[in-house]
Amino acid sequence: MGEPTFHIVGPASSLEFAQMEYLGEMLMRNLPNIMCRIVRVHPSDWRAYASEVCRLQGFPPELAQRLAPFAWTGAGYLVGGAADFNADCRRKYNVGFDGAYTSETWTSITNENADEAHKLKALETAREKGERAPRALPKPGAGAALGQVAIDELFDGAWRLAHGAPKSWADEPLGTLDAPRVAVLMPADASFVAHKLFDVPESLLFLIAAPASAPTVDALEGIAYALTELRVSALLVLGATQSPQLDTAIAIAHAKMTGAPYALLPSEAIWAEPMSAAASNVLSSAPPSASAAALRTACAEEWLRAVERRLTTGLEVTMALYRARELHIACALVDNDAPGRRSVRRV
């Protein structure tokens, strides 16, 4: 993975950081060559963190006292605060955060960010106090390799074959595992049962439910628990070709393309806006002959790729382990178009 185009850092309680975070994510969704490293810092840690960044990057020390949040380029050029970053992106890429949400929605997103930071801080504090042993792996980078093996075995049925099971795990379980091997981020309203999709014991999977499989605050808390407490090194993001959230996202994408009005609750914006952006990417470039089913599948796949990008480049809880090659992340789409018929494939 190369040097990020932009580094965006700020305290989780800052509304301006929420705006810069949104803009960084929009850049990555719409411009494949752009990569943003986004670091959300607990408010109590911000001053020390910003001072260390200034020291390492050669920025004026007083910057840590007067500017929060701020951004700089991969080449080390200081862009500035939220207004500076917005103006720079408007000038270079014609993308900005102004007008994206109402003030109430920005406040809701900021509260979500702060809540997430407090929960992650509590987990870190617990680990520092020795409530759980530190993460241990055979050698540096082994986690991703182990995680990839777990995902591969999940998809090719090796778990059942390796244990000599003549029948389905669901029909004739042969015991449970000591701990889950794969964390699964999946739709909260899923009409399918994850372990039955793969024909494995329930104990193999640690399930994390979220609207549209989005990395919400509660989902990130579950992911953090799986990675730090359960020592899981494989994260699978599951999507579906049929879901109310996908319907909403596609409807919003159509509304944006035609200029039609649409309304969202603040609680929906955290997943509906980015999901509709993924749908817009598909719909704006789809051939006229594309069927509705093909478009739905393409929109679902694009959304899964957007979630994967956020997990690998925009969220500290997963990004650090992913970059250290201690975590393998994969995506899969469940075809649930017809009642009673389910199939799953990698994306």
XYZ file of C-alpha atoms in Angstrom:
347
model
C 0.000 0.000 0.000
C 1.511 3.330 -1.049
C 1.756 6.648 0.727
C -1.664 8.227 1.393
C -2.636 11.263 -0.688
C -3.904 12.959 2.470
C -3.520 12.421 6.203
C -6.592 13.630 8.128
C -6.438 13.728 11.924
C -8.645 15.245 14.575
C -10.464 14.819 17.876
C -13.525 12.592 17.649
C -15.689 15.238 19.331
C -15.041 17.813 16.581
C -17.806 18.540 14.064
C -15.174 19.860 11.650
C -13.338 16.541 11.857
C -16.584 14.740 10.934
C -16.748 16.977 7.850
C -13.127 16.297 6.897
C -13.609 12.565 7.489
C -16.656 12.601 5.194
C -14.724 14.461 2.511
C -11.813 12.027 2.718
C -14.187 9.103 2.285
C -15.898 10.797 -0.671
C -12.524 11.297 -2.353
C -11.675 7.601 -1.986
C -15.088 6.488 -3.256
C -15.086 8.702 -6.332
C -11.381 8.797 -7.190
C -9.761 5.330 -7.049
C -6.234 6.763 -7.112
C -6.824 8.804 -3.956
C -6.067 7.253 -0.574
C -6.727 9.024 2.712
C -5.415 8.007 6.111
C -8.056 9.136 8.596
C -7.232 9.037 12.306
C -9.966 9.715 14.837
C -8.377 10.579 18.206
C -9.992 10.487 21.633
C -10.462 14.108 22.814
C -8.351 13.563 25.934
C -5.447 12.331 23.788
C -5.665 14.981 21.079
C -3.197 17.582 22.376
C -0.416 15.035 22.922
C -1.162 13.318 19.608
C -1.166 16.587 17.649
C 2.096 17.691 19.287
C 3.766 14.428 18.272
C 2.495 14.783 14.689
C 3.899 18.313 14.514
C 7.256 17.104 15.827
C 7.479 14.226 13.342
C 6.265 16.234 10.344
C 8.216 19.400 11.109
C 5.087 21.537 11.515
C 5.138 24.579 13.843
C 4.650 23.383 17.447
C 1.918 25.953 18.032
C -0.185 24.216 15.374
C -1.124 21.586 17.956
C -2.527 24.346 20.173
C -4.530 26.293 17.610
C -5.730 23.877 14.922
C -7.988 20.867 15.368
C -8.523 18.982 13.139
C -5.997 19.347 10.316
C -4.720 17.595 7.204
C -1.461 17.265 5.318
C -0.407 15.614 2.088
C 1.603 12.456 1.602
C 4.502 14.677 0.551
C 4.420 16.416 3.938
C 2.717 19.660 2.861
C 0.376 21.094 5.495
C -3.066 21.674 3.986
C -4.668 23.133 7.115
C -7.991 22.839 8.896
C -11.456 21.923 7.677
C -12.035 25.055 5.582
C -8.575 24.783 3.997
C -9.037 21.095 3.204
C -12.485 21.709 1.735
C -11.172 24.533 -0.462
C -8.198 22.437 -1.604
C -10.446 19.519 -2.586
C -12.906 21.829 -4.323
C -10.099 23.341 -6.357
C -8.354 20.075 -7.250
C -11.185 17.530 -7.440
C -14.459 19.509 -7.415
C -15.517 17.675 -4.245
C -16.443 19.302 -0.935
C -18.406 18.719 2.244
C -20.358 21.993 2.168
C -24.051 21.327 1.634
C -23.697 17.559 2.102
C -25.746 17.336 5.309
C -27.902 19.486 7.554
C -26.379 20.838 10.773
C -28.463 18.330 12.752
C -27.019 15.423 10.771
C -23.443 16.690 11.203
C -24.081 16.893 14.951
C -25.446 13.339 14.967
C -22.382 12.045 13.097
C -20.078 13.904 15.501
C -21.843 12.335 18.479
C -21.428 8.897 16.849
C -17.702 9.566 16.397
C -17.275 10.660 20.003
C -19.231 7.666 21.299
C -17.061 5.295 19.258
C -13.873 6.936 20.538
C -14.997 6.621 24.172
C -15.804 2.921 23.734
C -12.477 2.172 22.049
C -10.660 4.142 24.756
C -12.324 1.978 27.395
C -11.150 -1.177 25.598
C -7.588 0.165 25.377
C -7.602 1.100 29.062
C -8.767 -2.385 29.997
C -5.947 -3.952 27.983
C -3.347 -1.646 29.555
C -4.517 -2.700 33.013
C -3.833 -6.294 32.087
C -7.415 -7.485 32.090
C -6.589 -9.496 28.980
C -3.275 -10.794 27.686
C -1.766 -8.927 24.725
C -2.394 -10.191 21.227
C 0.101 -12.970 20.446
C 0.984 -14.387 17.034
C 3.693 -16.820 15.947
C 5.583 -14.174 13.967
C 5.064 -10.656 12.571
C 2.532 -10.711 9.756
C 1.252 -14.182 10.601
C -2.218 -12.903 11.454
C -3.182 -12.033 7.882
C -1.932 -15.399 6.634
C -3.900 -17.254 9.301
C -6.941 -15.134 8.549
C -6.736 -15.843 4.833
C -6.542 -19.572 5.517
C -9.637 -19.317 7.724
C -11.571 -17.460 4.990
C -10.417 -19.894 2.290
C -11.480 -22.878 4.375
C -14.793 -21.215 5.086
C -15.556 -20.893 1.376
C -14.225 -24.218 0.107
C -15.847 -26.343 2.810
C -12.529 -27.471 4.293
C -13.798 -27.032 7.842
C -16.381 -29.770 7.412
C -14.052 -32.030 5.423
C -11.153 -31.594 7.836
C -13.320 -32.768 10.718
C -14.637 -35.758 8.778
C -18.260 -34.682 9.001
C -20.406 -36.824 6.690
C -23.375 -34.504 7.130
C -24.045 -30.848 7.621
C -22.759 -29.222 10.794
C -26.265 -27.902 11.279
C -27.686 -31.445 11.143
C -25.031 -33.257 13.156
C -22.693 -30.920 15.079
C -19.415 -32.508 16.124
C -18.647 -30.184 19.021
C -17.691 -26.562 19.361
C -14.492 -24.591 18.943
C -12.687 -22.936 21.828
C -13.001 -19.522 20.143
C -14.349 -18.051 16.887
C -11.979 -17.977 13.929
C -13.826 -15.482 11.690
C -15.628 -12.241 12.579
C -18.566 -11.595 10.247
C -19.961 -8.088 9.704
C -23.435 -8.690 8.294
C -26.784 -6.926 7.725
C -28.793 -6.498 10.912
C -31.998 -7.574 9.178
C -30.478 -10.501 7.264
C -32.909 -13.178 6.153
C -30.129 -15.784 6.134
C -28.226 -17.586 8.875
C -24.475 -17.107 8.460
C -23.208 -20.452 9.757
C -25.742 -22.334 7.616
C -24.568 -20.488 4.503
C -21.125 -22.006 4.973
C -22.246 -25.230 6.660
C -20.057 -24.689 9.725
C -20.642 -24.735 13.494
C -22.059 -21.540 14.983
C -19.029 -21.256 17.268
C -16.706 -20.765 14.286
C -18.178 -17.332 13.523
C -18.409 -14.183 15.651
C -21.375 -12.269 14.232
C -21.541 -8.457 14.195
C -24.854 -7.066 12.940
C -25.222 -3.529 11.567
C -27.576 -1.735 9.162
C -26.384 -2.543 5.629
C -23.199 -4.087 7.124
C -21.978 -0.523 7.677
C -19.108 0.127 10.124
C -21.303 1.971 12.641
C -20.257 2.750 16.211
C -21.812 -0.426 17.602
C -20.344 -2.510 14.776
C -16.871 -1.095 15.407
C -17.193 -1.942 19.075
C -17.952 -5.531 18.083
C -15.059 -5.594 15.620
C -12.682 -4.199 18.237
C -13.801 -6.880 20.689
C -13.291 -9.635 18.109
C -9.816 -8.416 17.146
C -8.444 -7.486 20.555
C -10.238 -9.798 22.966
C -10.991 -12.906 20.888
C -7.777 -12.611 18.805
C -9.695 -13.120 15.544
C -7.509 -12.451 12.480
C -10.161 -12.775 9.744
C -12.967 -10.294 9.095
C -15.630 -11.130 6.512
C -18.060 -8.434 5.334
C -21.318 -9.964 4.101
C -23.782 -8.124 1.880
C -27.049 -9.138 0.230
C -28.629 -8.582 -3.163
C -32.002 -7.962 -1.494
C -32.383 -5.651 1.509
C -34.441 -2.585 2.509
C -31.213 -0.595 2.941
C -30.102 -1.336 -0.613
C -33.548 -0.283 -1.866
C -33.205 3.006 0.028
C -29.676 3.638 -1.260
C -30.652 3.032 -4.884
C -33.701 5.294 -4.512
C -31.510 8.079 -3.098
C -28.988 7.611 -5.901
C -31.773 7.979 -8.488
C -33.069 11.074 -6.667
C -29.621 12.684 -6.673
C -29.155 11.962 -10.371
C -32.546 13.455 -11.300
C -32.597 16.283 -8.774
C -35.642 14.865 -7.001
C -36.068 15.588 -3.270
C -35.441 12.917 -0.664
C -35.394 12.798 3.123
C -33.391 10.806 5.643
C -33.505 10.430 9.381
C -30.205 11.364 11.094
C -29.882 7.746 12.239
C -30.061 6.593 8.597
C -27.485 9.037 7.234
C -24.534 7.149 8.722
C -25.102 4.317 6.228
C -27.551 5.648 3.625
C -25.406 8.489 2.296
C -22.232 6.453 1.667
C -24.257 3.502 0.387
C -26.128 5.748 -2.063
C -22.787 7.182 -3.221
C -21.674 3.649 -4.070
C -24.951 3.065 -5.921
C -24.495 6.337 -7.825
C -21.089 5.162 -9.042
C -22.769 2.124 -10.595
C -25.913 3.761 -11.956
C -24.071 6.672 -13.565
C -21.910 4.348 -15.662
C -24.309 1.451 -16.261
C -25.260 0.605 -19.867
C -28.930 1.235 -20.775
C -29.396 -2.477 -21.425
C -28.479 -3.492 -17.851
C -31.275 -5.335 -16.063
C -32.623 -4.246 -12.693
C -31.252 -7.418 -11.081
C -27.789 -6.836 -12.544
C -27.804 -3.234 -11.307
C -28.818 -4.293 -7.808
C -26.023 -6.839 -7.697
C -23.488 -4.302 -8.989
C -24.633 -1.711 -6.416
C -24.332 -4.262 -3.606
C -20.828 -5.233 -4.755
C -19.728 -1.586 -4.998
C -20.975 -0.960 -1.466
C -19.023 -3.933 -0.122
C -15.874 -2.585 -1.770
C -16.541 0.815 -0.170
C -16.875 -0.803 3.271
C -13.641 -2.716 2.687
C -11.817 0.513 1.753
C -13.066 2.172 4.917
C -11.918 -0.743 7.049
C -8.466 -0.862 5.454
C -7.734 2.863 5.074
C -10.082 4.883 7.267
C -10.646 3.189 10.618
C -7.828 2.950 13.114
C -9.192 -0.155 14.860
C -8.836 -2.259 11.687
C -6.338 -0.237 9.649
C -3.429 -0.712 12.053
C -3.758 -4.507 12.120
C -4.397 -4.667 8.375
C -1.272 -2.652 7.573
C 0.771 -4.749 9.982
C -0.456 -7.836 8.104
C -2.144 -9.167 11.219
C -5.673 -9.067 9.787
C -7.233 -10.460 6.604
C -10.392 -8.715 5.342
C -12.663 -10.244 2.704
C -16.102 -9.467 1.250
C -18.874 -11.751 0.060
C -22.313 -11.240 -1.433
C -25.321 -13.384 -0.566
C -27.764 -13.881 -3.431
C -31.108 -13.938 -1.635
C -33.343 -12.916 -4.546
C -35.625 -15.941 -4.277
C -37.230 -17.130 -1.013
C -35.586 -20.280 0.268
C -32.650 -20.008 -2.155
C -29.303 -18.760 -0.880
C -25.858 -18.684 -2.423
C -22.756 -16.811 -1.368
C -19.715 -15.770 -3.382
C -16.641 -13.649 -2.822
C -16.475 -10.100 -4.124
